[in-house]
Amino acid sequence: MPAVIPRLAITTGEPAGIGPDLCLALAGCAAQAELVLIGDPALLKARALELGHRVDLPAYQPETPPQAGRVCVECVELAAKVVSGQPDPANARYVLQTLDRAIHGCLNGEFQALVTAPVHKAVINDAGIPFTGHTEYLAEKCHAAQVVMMLAAPGLRVALATTHLPLARVAAAITAQGLEAVIRCLHHDLQDKFDIPRPRILVAGLNPHAGEGGHLGTEERDIIQPVVEKLRSEGLQLTGPLPADTLFTPPLLAEADAVLAMYHDQGLPVLKYLGFGRAVNITLGLPFVRTSVDHGTALDKAGTGEADGGSLNAAIRCAIDMIS
């Protein structure tokens, strides 16, 4: 248990999805932190009635010292009525307002970490608001020089050199300067936020067979390998570039603290197969701790009582551990 009880901001996510359901389930939890749900209390009350739950969530009182296990609500009002399972672009700005409130509180020290429920990217874009994802939005709002998306499950951490890009744009996005910045950020935060003195990182290649000596692509030879060698000469423990189809094998993973995949669907299917529902999405490189669930809004499960809170609970535990 931390010496000082931390206060975590929990954004409730897409209002028509399972985010409110998962947040309601936190009431009465035994978390060694105070959890401040950021969203509309009327939405949470309506969803509780829909689920047949009786939940008393008091209003957040910032002047009151944090109390372990207390769950309260900081009000951000919806723009339109919510029907479970039916997202409305009219509420897109509400979703971003909950994030903005949480980010502001983290930057000024009011909250010690941010934990996010899932949002619906397409609905936000349908409202005419360019939005790629939490990772990119947080980087912009925090003016972070470099952020890295990393997912962690029991026994495996996978970070990404590129995040939410169409596959056709991935190769051009992998540059020596960008890759070096990602590896330095990953190395630093494994030390700083995970207490790993000398992180061991496996670096994946981009192409099949890591380029097959240039016959299946030259990114490994021209970009990835030189960056790995440069940073290895500075003392970073890097192995690669390795073929992705054999990288995720027990002998290699047993000697690693993290894997750096070149793109989203190169590394995350393996991690989610291993730990879906228990994995945590972590944004490295921010001036505060941010964790999230490993799943989407599950619109078909909103208001049904079928939502599984395992990943949100894991994200909260991870945030508390990283603070500690």
Coordinates of N, CA and C in Angstrom, one line a residue, residues 148-229:
V148 N 5.0 6.6 -26.5 CA 5.0 5.2 -27.0 C 3.8 4.5 -26.4
M149 N 3.1 3.8 -27.3 CA 2.0 2.9 -26.9 C 2.6 1.5 -26.5
M150 N 2.3 1.1 -25.3 CA 2.8 -0.2 -24.9 C 1.6 -1.0 -24.2
L151 N 1.4 -2.2 -24.6 CA 0.5 -3.1 -23.9 C 1.2 -4.1 -23.1
A152 N 0.7 -4.4 -21.9 CA 1.3 -5.4 -21.0 C 0.3 -6.4 -20.5
A153 N 0.7 -7.6 -20.6 CA -0.1 -8.7 -20.0 C 0.8 -9.5 -19.1
P154 N 0.3 -10.4 -18.3 CA 1.2 -11.2 -17.5 C 2.2 -12.0 -18.4
G155 N 3.5 -11.6 -18.1 CA 4.6 -12.3 -18.9 C 5.0 -11.7 -20.2
L156 N 4.4 -10.6 -20.6 CA 4.7 -10.0 -21.9 C 4.4 -8.5 -21.9
R157 N 5.4 -7.7 -22.4 CA 5.1 -6.3 -22.7 C 5.4 -6.1 -24.2
V158 N 4.5 -5.4 -24.9 CA 4.8 -5.1 -26.3 C 4.6 -3.6 -26.6
A159 N 5.6 -2.9 -27.0 CA 5.5 -1.5 -27.4 C 5.5 -1.4 -28.9
L160 N 5.0 -0.3 -29.4 CA 4.8 -0.1 -30.8 C 5.7 1.1 -31.4
A161 N 6.4 0.8 -32.5 CA 7.1 1.9 -33.1 C 6.2 2.9 -33.9
T162 N 5.1 2.4 -34.4 CA 4.0 3.2 -35.0 C 2.7 2.7 -34.4
T163 N 1.7 3.6 -34.4 CA 0.5 3.2 -33.6 C -0.7 3.1 -34.6
H164 N -1.6 4.0 -34.7 CA -2.8 3.9 -35.5 C -2.6 4.4 -36.9
L165 N -2.0 3.6 -37.7 CA -1.7 4.0 -39.1 C -2.3 3.0 -40.0
P166 N -2.8 3.4 -41.2 CA -3.1 2.4 -42.2 C -1.8 1.6 -42.6
L167 N -1.9 0.3 -42.9 CA -0.7 -0.5 -43.1 C 0.1 0.1 -44.3
A168 N -0.6 0.7 -45.3 CA 0.1 1.2 -46.4 C 1.1 2.4 -46.1
R169 N 0.9 3.0 -44.9 CA 1.7 4.1 -44.5 C 2.8 3.7 -43.5
V170 N 2.8 2.5 -43.1 CA 3.7 2.1 -42.0 C 5.2 2.3 -42.3
A171 N 5.6 1.7 -43.5 CA 7.0 1.7 -43.9 C 7.6 3.1 -43.9
A172 N 6.9 4.0 -44.5 CA 7.4 5.4 -44.6 C 7.5 6.1 -43.3
A173 N 6.7 5.6 -42.3 CA 6.7 6.2 -41.0 C 7.8 5.7 -40.1
I174 N 8.5 4.7 -40.5 CA 9.6 4.2 -39.7 C 10.9 4.9 -40.2
T175 N 11.4 5.8 -39.5 CA 12.6 6.6 -39.8 C 13.6 6.3 -38.7
A176 N 14.9 6.6 -39.0 CA 15.9 6.4 -38.0 C 15.7 7.3 -36.8
Q177 N 15.4 8.6 -37.1 CA 15.2 9.5 -36.0 C 14.0 9.1 -35.1
G178 N 12.9 8.7 -35.8 CA 11.7 8.3 -35.0 C 11.9 7.1 -34.3
L179 N 12.6 6.1 -34.9 CA 12.8 4.8 -34.2 C 13.7 5.0 -33.0
E180 N 14.7 5.8 -33.1 CA 15.6 6.0 -32.0 C 14.9 6.7 -30.9
A181 N 14.0 7.7 -31.2 CA 13.3 8.3 -30.1 C 12.3 7.4 -29.4
V182 N 11.7 6.5 -30.1 CA 10.8 5.5 -29.5 C 11.6 4.5 -28.6
I183 N 12.7 4.1 -29.1 CA 13.5 3.1 -28.2 C 14.0 3.8 -27.0
R184 N 14.5 5.1 -27.1 CA 15.0 5.8 -25.9 C 13.8 6.0 -24.9
C185 N 12.6 6.3 -25.4 CA 11.5 6.5 -24.5 C 11.1 5.2 -23.8
L186 N 11.1 4.1 -24.6 CA 10.8 2.8 -24.0 C 11.8 2.4 -23.0
H187 N 13.0 2.6 -23.3 CA 14.1 2.2 -22.3 C 14.0 3.1 -21.0
H188 N 13.8 4.4 -21.2 CA 13.7 5.3 -20.0 C 12.5 4.9 -19.1
D189 N 11.4 4.7 -19.7 CA 10.2 4.4 -18.9 C 10.2 3.0 -18.3
L190 N 10.8 2.1 -18.9 CA 11.0 0.8 -18.3 C 11.8 0.9 -17.0
Q191 N 12.8 1.8 -17.1 CA 13.6 2.1 -15.9 C 12.8 2.9 -14.9
D192 N 12.2 4.0 -15.3 CA 11.6 4.9 -14.4 C 10.3 4.5 -13.9
K193 N 9.4 3.9 -14.7 CA 8.1 3.6 -14.2 C 7.9 2.1 -13.9
F194 N 8.8 1.2 -14.3 CA 8.7 -0.2 -14.0 C 9.9 -0.7 -13.2
D195 N 10.8 0.2 -12.8 CA 11.9 -0.2 -11.9 C 12.7 -1.3 -12.4
I196 N 13.0 -1.3 -13.7 CA 13.9 -2.3 -14.4 C 15.2 -1.6 -14.7
P197 N 16.3 -1.9 -13.9 CA 17.5 -1.1 -14.0 C 18.2 -1.2 -15.4
R198 N 18.2 -2.4 -16.1 CA 18.8 -2.5 -17.4 C 17.8 -3.3 -18.3
P199 N 16.9 -2.6 -18.9 CA 15.8 -3.2 -19.7 C 16.4 -4.0 -20.9
R200 N 15.9 -5.2 -21.1 CA 16.3 -6.0 -22.3 C 15.1 -5.9 -23.3
I201 N 15.4 -5.4 -24.4 CA 14.4 -5.1 -25.4 C 14.7 -5.9 -26.7
L202 N 13.7 -6.6 -27.2 CA 13.7 -7.3 -28.5 C 13.1 -6.4 -29.5
V203 N 13.8 -6.2 -30.6 CA 13.3 -5.3 -31.7 C 12.9 -6.1 -32.9
A204 N 11.7 -6.0 -33.3 CA 11.2 -6.8 -34.4 C 11.6 -6.1 -35.7
G205 N 11.8 -6.9 -36.8 CA 12.0 -6.3 -38.1 C 10.6 -5.9 -38.7
L206 N 10.6 -5.2 -39.8 CA 9.4 -4.8 -40.4 C 8.8 -5.9 -41.4
N207 N 9.8 -6.4 -42.2 CA 9.4 -7.3 -43.3 C 9.4 -8.8 -42.9
P208 N 8.8 -9.7 -43.7 CA 9.0 -11.1 -43.4 C 10.5 -11.5 -43.3
H209 N 10.8 -12.4 -42.4 CA 12.2 -12.8 -42.2 C 13.1 -11.7 -41.9
A210 N 12.6 -10.6 -41.4 CA 13.4 -9.4 -41.1 C 14.2 -8.9 -42.4
G211 N 13.5 -9.0 -43.5 CA 14.0 -8.5 -44.8 C 14.8 -9.5 -45.6
E212 N 15.2 -10.6 -45.0 CA 15.9 -11.7 -45.7 C 17.2 -11.1 -46.4
G213 N 17.9 -10.3 -45.6 CA 19.2 -9.7 -46.1 C 19.0 -8.7 -47.2
G214 N 17.8 -8.1 -47.3 CA 17.5 -7.1 -48.3 C 16.7 -7.6 -49.4
H215 N 16.4 -8.9 -49.5 CA 15.7 -9.5 -50.6 C 14.2 -9.3 -50.4
L216 N 13.7 -9.1 -49.1 CA 12.3 -8.9 -48.9 C 12.0 -7.6 -48.3
G217 N 12.9 -6.6 -48.5 CA 12.7 -5.3 -48.0 C 14.0 -4.8 -47.4
T218 N 14.3 -3.5 -47.4 CA 15.6 -3.0 -47.0 C 15.5 -2.1 -45.7
E219 N 14.3 -2.0 -45.1 CA 14.2 -1.2 -43.9 C 15.0 -1.7 -42.7
E220 N 15.2 -3.0 -42.6 CA 16.0 -3.6 -41.5 C 17.5 -3.2 -41.7
R221 N 18.0 -3.4 -43.0 CA 19.4 -3.1 -43.3 C 19.7 -1.6 -43.2
D222 N 18.7 -0.7 -43.7 CA 19.0 0.7 -43.9 C 18.6 1.5 -42.7
I223 N 17.6 1.1 -41.9 CA 17.1 1.9 -40.8 C 17.2 1.2 -39.5
I224 N 16.6 0.1 -39.3 CA 16.5 -0.5 -38.0 C 17.8 -1.0 -37.4
Q225 N 18.6 -1.8 -38.2 CA 19.8 -2.3 -37.7 C 20.8 -1.1 -37.3
P226 N 21.0 -0.1 -38.1 CA 21.9 1.0 -37.7 C 21.5 1.6 -36.4
V227 N 20.2 1.9 -36.2 CA 19.7 2.5 -35.0 C 20.0 1.5 -33.8
V228 N 19.7 0.2 -34.0 CA 19.9 -0.7 -32.9 C 21.4 -0.7 -32.5
E229 N 22.3 -0.7 -33.5 CA 23.7 -0.8 -33.3 C 24.2 0.5 -32.6

